[in-house]
Short mmCIF file of C-alpha atoms in Angstrom, two decimals:
data_model
loop_
_atom_site.label_atom_id
_atom_site.label_comp_id
_atom_site.label_asym_id
_atom_site.label_seq_id
_atom_site.Cartn_x
_atom_site.Cartn_y
_atom_site.Cartn_z
CA MET U 12 -8.90 42.95 -20.22
CA LYS U 13 -9.21 40.28 -17.44
CA LYS U 14 -12.61 39.74 -15.76
CA LYS U 15 -12.79 40.31 -12.02
CA ILE U 16 -12.81 37.04 -10.07
CA ASN U 17 -15.52 37.06 -7.40
CA VAL U 18 -15.68 33.40 -6.07
CA ILE U 19 -13.31 32.34 -3.36
CA ALA U 20 -12.27 28.78 -3.27
CA SER U 21 -13.81 27.20 -0.17
CA VAL U 22 -15.88 24.21 0.80
CA ASP U 23 -19.06 26.29 0.95
CA SER U 24 -18.35 27.82 -2.59
CA PHE U 25 -17.97 24.27 -4.09
CA HIS U 26 -21.05 23.11 -2.28
CA ASN U 27 -23.09 25.94 -3.69
CA LEU U 28 -21.68 25.25 -7.26
CA SER U 29 -22.84 21.57 -7.02
CA THR U 30 -25.19 20.83 -9.91
CA PHE U 31 -26.81 17.47 -9.00
CA ASP U 32 -28.69 15.96 -6.11
CA CYS U 33 -27.19 12.54 -6.44
CA ILE U 34 -24.30 10.63 -8.15
CA GLU U 35 -26.72 8.65 -10.30
CA ASP U 36 -28.05 11.75 -11.91
CA MET U 37 -24.51 12.89 -12.77
CA ASN U 38 -23.70 9.44 -14.14
CA LYS U 39 -26.75 9.54 -16.34
CA THR U 40 -25.82 12.89 -17.75
CA VAL U 41 -22.19 11.90 -18.51
CA ARG U 42 -23.45 8.75 -20.26
CA ILE U 43 -25.70 11.00 -22.48
CA TYR U 44 -22.75 13.36 -23.17
CA ARG U 45 -20.56 10.36 -23.98
CA ASP U 46 -23.07 9.18 -26.70
CA ILE U 47 -23.32 12.85 -28.03
CA ILE U 48 -19.60 13.01 -28.44
CA LYS U 49 -19.40 9.70 -30.15
CA SER U 50 -22.03 10.77 -32.74
CA SER U 51 -20.94 14.38 -33.18
CA VAL U 52 -17.20 14.56 -33.06
CA CYS U 53 -15.55 13.26 -36.28
CA ARG U 54 -12.02 12.73 -35.34
CA SER U 55 -11.50 9.52 -33.37
CA ASP U 56 -8.40 10.89 -31.30
CA VAL U 57 -10.31 13.90 -30.30
CA ARG U 58 -13.48 11.82 -29.49
CA THR U 59 -11.44 9.40 -27.34
CA ARG U 60 -9.82 12.33 -25.41
CA LEU U 61 -13.02 14.13 -24.82
CA ILE U 62 -14.68 11.04 -23.35
CA ALA U 63 -11.43 10.36 -21.21
CA LEU U 64 -11.58 13.96 -19.92
CA LEU U 65 -15.30 13.79 -19.13
CA GLU U 66 -14.70 10.53 -17.26
CA VAL U 67 -11.84 12.05 -15.14
CA LEU U 68 -14.07 15.11 -14.32
CA LYS U 69 -16.88 12.79 -13.27
CA ARG U 70 -14.60 10.72 -10.93
CA HIS U 71 -13.51 13.84 -9.20
CA SER U 72 -16.89 15.43 -8.93
CA CYS U 73 -18.54 13.16 -6.15
CA LYS U 74 -17.65 15.05 -3.00
CA GLN U 75 -19.62 18.15 -4.10
CA ILE U 76 -21.68 16.28 -6.66
CA GLY U 77 -21.17 17.72 -10.27
CA VAL U 78 -18.34 20.15 -9.46
CA SER U 79 -14.47 19.42 -9.35
CA TYR U 80 -11.60 21.75 -8.73
CA MET U 81 -8.51 19.99 -10.24
CA SER U 82 -5.92 22.18 -11.96
CA LYS U 83 -5.23 21.61 -15.70
CA ASN U 84 -1.83 20.40 -14.85
CA THR U 85 -3.17 17.68 -12.67
CA ILE U 86 -5.67 16.58 -15.38
CA ALA U 87 -2.89 16.56 -17.98
CA ASP U 88 -0.80 14.32 -15.83
CA LYS U 89 -3.84 11.94 -15.25
CA LEU U 90 -4.61 11.82 -19.09
CA GLU U 91 -0.98 11.88 -20.05
CA LEU U 92 -1.56 14.84 -22.26
CA SER U 93 0.05 18.30 -22.57
CA TYR U 94 -1.33 21.26 -20.71
CA LYS U 95 -2.39 22.96 -24.08
CA THR U 96 -4.21 19.87 -25.15
CA VAL U 97 -6.20 19.70 -22.10
CA GLN U 98 -6.93 23.40 -22.47
CA ARG U 99 -8.32 22.86 -25.94
CA LEU U 100 -10.35 19.75 -24.78
CA MET U 101 -11.92 21.84 -21.90
CA LYS U 102 -12.84 24.59 -24.34
CA LYS U 103 -14.50 21.94 -26.74
CA LEU U 104 -16.59 20.54 -23.81
CA GLU U 105 -17.72 24.08 -23.02
CA GLU U 106 -18.72 24.70 -26.58
CA LEU U 107 -20.76 21.57 -26.58
CA GLY U 108 -22.49 22.82 -23.42
CA MET U 109 -21.32 20.07 -21.20
CA ILE U 110 -19.24 21.88 -18.73
CA ARG U 111 -18.68 25.24 -17.32
CA GLN U 112 -15.31 26.67 -15.90
CA ILE U 113 -15.72 29.22 -13.06
CA PRO U 114 -12.61 31.26 -12.08
CA MET U 115 -11.71 31.00 -8.52
CA LYS U 116 -9.27 33.00 -6.09
CA ARG U 117 -7.48 31.86 -2.92
CA LYS U 118 -8.83 33.21 0.37
CA SER U 119 -5.19 33.53 1.62
CA ASP U 120 -3.86 36.00 -0.89
CA MET U 121 -6.87 36.61 -3.12
CA LEU U 122 -4.88 35.52 -6.26
CA GLN U 123 -6.29 33.23 -8.92
CA THR U 124 -6.22 29.50 -8.31
CA ALA U 125 -7.55 26.43 -10.42
CA ASN U 126 -11.00 26.90 -11.80
CA ALA U 127 -14.01 25.08 -10.53
CA ILE U 128 -15.38 22.84 -13.22
CA GLN U 129 -19.13 22.14 -13.37
CA ILE U 130 -20.80 19.33 -15.16
CA ILE U 131 -23.86 20.94 -16.54
CA PRO U 132 -27.12 18.80 -16.20
CA THR U 133 -28.90 18.02 -19.46
CA LYS U 134 -32.05 19.72 -20.30
CA ASN U 135 -33.89 16.26 -19.73
CA ASP U 136 -33.02 16.74 -15.97
CA VAL U 137 -35.31 19.72 -15.80
CA SER U 138 -38.85 18.96 -15.95
CA ASP U 139 -40.99 21.13 -18.29
CA LYS U 140 -44.17 19.61 -17.55
CA THR U 141 -47.04 21.66 -16.15
CA PRO U 142 -49.28 20.28 -13.51
CA PRO U 143 -52.87 19.56 -14.63
CA LYS U 144 -55.57 22.07 -13.85
CA LYS U 145 -57.74 21.13 -10.85
CA SER U 146 -61.41 21.13 -11.57
CA GLY U 147 -63.63 23.29 -9.56
CA LYS U 148 -66.10 20.53 -9.05
CA CYS U 149 -65.72 17.28 -7.27
CA PRO U 150 -67.77 14.31 -8.55
CA ALA U 151 -69.96 12.79 -5.95
CA ILE U 152 -68.77 9.21 -4.94
CA LYS U 153 -71.11 6.97 -2.95
CA THR U 154 -69.28 4.99 -0.27
CA THR U 155 -70.46 2.60 2.20
CA SER U 156 -68.87 1.48 5.47
CA SER U 157 -67.99 -1.91 3.88
CA SER U 158 -66.24 -0.41 0.84
CA LEU U 159 -64.28 2.03 3.20
CA LYS U 160 -63.27 -0.86 5.39
CA GLN U 161 -62.01 -2.84 2.15
CA ASN U 162 -60.12 0.28 0.81
CA ASN U 163 -58.29 0.59 4.13
CA ASN U 164 -57.36 -2.99 4.28
CA ASN U 165 -56.04 -2.69 0.68
CA LYS U 166 -53.89 0.39 1.64
CA ARG U 167 -52.39 -1.41 4.58
CA LYS U 168 -51.55 -4.39 2.38
CA SER U 169 -50.02 -2.00 -0.12
CA ILE U 170 -47.99 -0.30 2.55
CA VAL U 171 -46.55 -3.57 4.00
CA SER U 172 -45.62 -4.74 0.50
CA PHE U 173 -43.72 -1.62 -0.27
CA ALA U 174 -41.91 -1.61 3.14
CA GLN U 175 -40.79 -5.15 2.61
CA ALA U 176 -39.57 -4.43 -0.99
CA ASN U 177 -36.03 -3.33 0.06
CA PHE U 178 -33.76 -5.41 -2.22
CA ILE U 179 -30.16 -4.83 -3.11
CA ALA U 180 -29.77 -4.43 -6.84
CA SER U 181 -28.76 -7.46 -8.83
CA TRP U 182 -25.62 -5.65 -10.22
CA VAL U 183 -24.15 -5.34 -6.82
CA PRO U 184 -21.82 -8.29 -5.92
CA GLU U 185 -23.19 -10.51 -3.23
CA GLN U 186 -20.01 -10.35 -1.20
CA PHE U 187 -19.93 -6.57 -1.18
CA GLY U 188 -23.73 -6.37 -0.44
CA LYS U 189 -23.35 -8.70 2.56
CA LEU U 190 -20.50 -6.74 4.01
CA ALA U 191 -22.27 -3.33 3.49
CA ASN U 192 -25.54 -4.83 4.92
CA CYS U 193 -23.81 -5.28 8.20
CA PHE U 194 -23.63 -1.49 8.66
CA TYR U 195 -26.34 -0.08 6.34
CA HIS U 196 -29.73 -1.80 6.00
CA GLU U 197 -31.22 0.50 3.20
CA ALA U 198 -30.78 -1.14 -0.16
CA LYS U 199 -30.66 2.34 -1.76
CA THR U 200 -27.64 3.14 0.38
CA ILE U 201 -25.72 -0.08 -0.46
CA ASN U 202 -26.45 0.32 -4.14
CA GLU U 203 -24.94 3.93 -4.04
CA PHE U 204 -21.86 2.64 -2.32
CA TRP U 205 -21.18 0.12 -5.15
CA LYS U 206 -21.93 2.77 -7.75
CA VAL U 207 -19.08 4.83 -6.30
CA VAL U 208 -16.79 1.69 -6.79
CA LYS U 209 -17.98 1.18 -10.49
CA GLN U 210 -17.69 4.78 -11.56
CA ASN U 211 -14.18 5.06 -10.18
CA ASN U 212 -12.99 2.09 -12.28
CA PRO U 213 -11.89 4.12 -15.39
CA ILE U 214 -12.41 3.11 -19.01
CA ILE U 215 -9.05 2.80 -20.63
CA ASN U 216 -10.30 1.74 -24.17
CA HIS U 217 -13.40 3.87 -24.91
CA VAL U 218 -13.90 2.03 -28.23
CA GLU U 219 -14.23 -1.35 -26.59
CA GLY U 220 -15.40 -0.25 -23.17
CA THR U 221 -12.35 -1.91 -21.39
CA ARG U 222 -11.90 -0.69 -17.87
CA ALA U 223 -8.57 -0.58 -15.86
CA PHE U 224 -9.63 -3.35 -13.39
CA THR U 225 -11.37 -6.61 -13.90
CA ASP U 226 -14.63 -7.49 -12.03
CA LYS U 227 -12.70 -9.53 -9.43
CA GLN U 228 -10.18 -6.75 -8.91
CA GLU U 229 -12.97 -4.28 -8.65
CA LEU U 230 -14.74 -6.33 -5.98
CA HIS U 231 -11.41 -6.65 -4.15
CA ILE U 232 -10.90 -2.91 -4.21
CA GLY U 233 -14.57 -2.20 -3.12
CA ILE U 234 -14.31 -4.44 -0.13
CA LYS U 235 -10.97 -3.09 0.88
CA ALA U 236 -12.26 0.56 0.59
CA PHE U 237 -15.42 -0.16 2.51
CA LYS U 238 -13.57 -1.69 5.44
CA GLU U 239 -11.25 1.35 5.49
CA PHE U 240 -14.39 3.56 5.37
CA VAL U 241 -15.93 1.63 8.33
CA MET U 242 -12.91 2.02 10.41
CA LYS U 243 -12.89 5.82 9.98
CA VAL U 244 -16.53 5.99 10.94
CA LYS U 245 -15.99 3.87 13.97
CA SER U 246 -13.10 6.04 15.01
CA GLY U 247 -15.46 8.84 15.54
CA MET U 248 -14.48 10.86 12.40
CA SER U 249 -17.20 13.39 11.35
CA ILE U 250 -18.18 12.77 7.81
CA LYS U 251 -20.86 14.98 6.27
CA ASN U 252 -20.94 13.24 2.88
CA LYS U 253 -20.46 9.50 3.22
CA PHE U 254 -20.46 8.87 -0.53
CA GLY U 255 -18.03 11.66 -1.24
CA TYR U 256 -15.62 10.37 1.51
CA PHE U 257 -16.00 6.85 0.30
CA ASN U 258 -15.27 8.00 -3.29
CA GLY U 259 -11.90 9.44 -2.06
CA ILE U 260 -10.85 6.25 -0.45
CA VAL U 261 -11.77 4.20 -3.54
CA ASN U 262 -10.01 6.61 -5.78
CA LYS U 263 -6.92 6.62 -3.72
CA ILE U 264 -6.64 2.82 -3.61
CA MET U 265 -7.28 2.51 -7.36
CA ASP U 266 -4.63 5.14 -8.22
CA LYS U 267 -2.17 3.17 -6.05
CA LEU U 268 -3.11 -0.35 -7.32
CA TYR U 269 -3.08 0.65 -10.89
CA PHE U 270 0.77 1.05 -10.76
CA ASP U 271 1.18 -2.18 -8.81
CA ASP U 272 2.45 -4.65 -11.31
CA GLU U 273 1.92 -7.56 -8.99
CA PHE U 274 -1.78 -6.71 -8.27
CA MET U 275 -2.41 -5.96 -12.00
CA GLU U 276 -0.98 -9.37 -12.95
CA LEU U 277 -2.97 -11.33 -10.40
CA ALA U 278 -6.37 -10.57 -11.94
CA ASN U 279 -7.69 -14.14 -11.60
CA SER U 280 -6.26 -14.95 -8.16
CA PHE U 281 -9.00 -13.26 -6.01
#
C-alpha cells in the first residue's frame, strides 16, 4: 500500500528541508561519508559509483543547502548509468544513513513528482557537550584603577587586532580574490565564493582524485562565472541566496565547457 504524500514541492518546502547552515558544513560531511564508503564498501565499482552519486547530490544541494530535487532519470544521465542502478545506489546510501528521500507532489495536480533528497548531517555536527555548571559563589578579586585601565587597553588592542585580521585564504587564487574583493570586502564571503567553484569541479577518477578541469581551467571558469554573477546583481535582480545563485551559474558553465573539445584541449593556454 502506497504511503500518503503530504509534502508539496515548492521553494518554501525545500528551504524547510535544508539540513545545513553553510556549504562548508555540507562539504565536510560529504568528505566524511566519502571516507566511510572507501573503507566499508568492498566492491570497487560500487564504491566508485556511490562516491560519484554523492558528489552529484552535493553539487546540486547548494541553493537550499543539503537538499536537492533532481529526478533519478536526470541523475542517471549525469552519471551515465541506468535508472535501476541509480535506484539501487540511492537505496544503499539510505541504508548507510547518508541521505534521506522524501516523496513530493506537485501543487498543480497533486500528483507525485521527483523526491527531495536530503544529505543527512553526521552525528559529529550535533554537539553533545553539556555546559559547565555555574558556581553559586563568585571569588573576590581585588582590582585597582591602574589594573582596570591596563585591562581595558589590552581589550582595545585585541579588538583592533581581530578587526584587521580579515585575510583571504591562501587556497583562493590571487586573481579570483582580487576580482571578488572589488565587490565584497569580507574574506569569509570571498572564500565561500571560491568554495562554490571548487566543489562544482567534479572528480572523474575517485581513485586518483582527478577532477574534470585543471586548476587553470577552474580559475578561468570561476572568473567568468563571477563576472556574470556581478552583471546579474548590477541589473537589479533580486537574489536571496547569493552563493546558491552563483552555484547555478558555475554549474551551468562547467556543464557546457566540459563538452567543448576546444576548451578541454587548451588546458595550458590560460
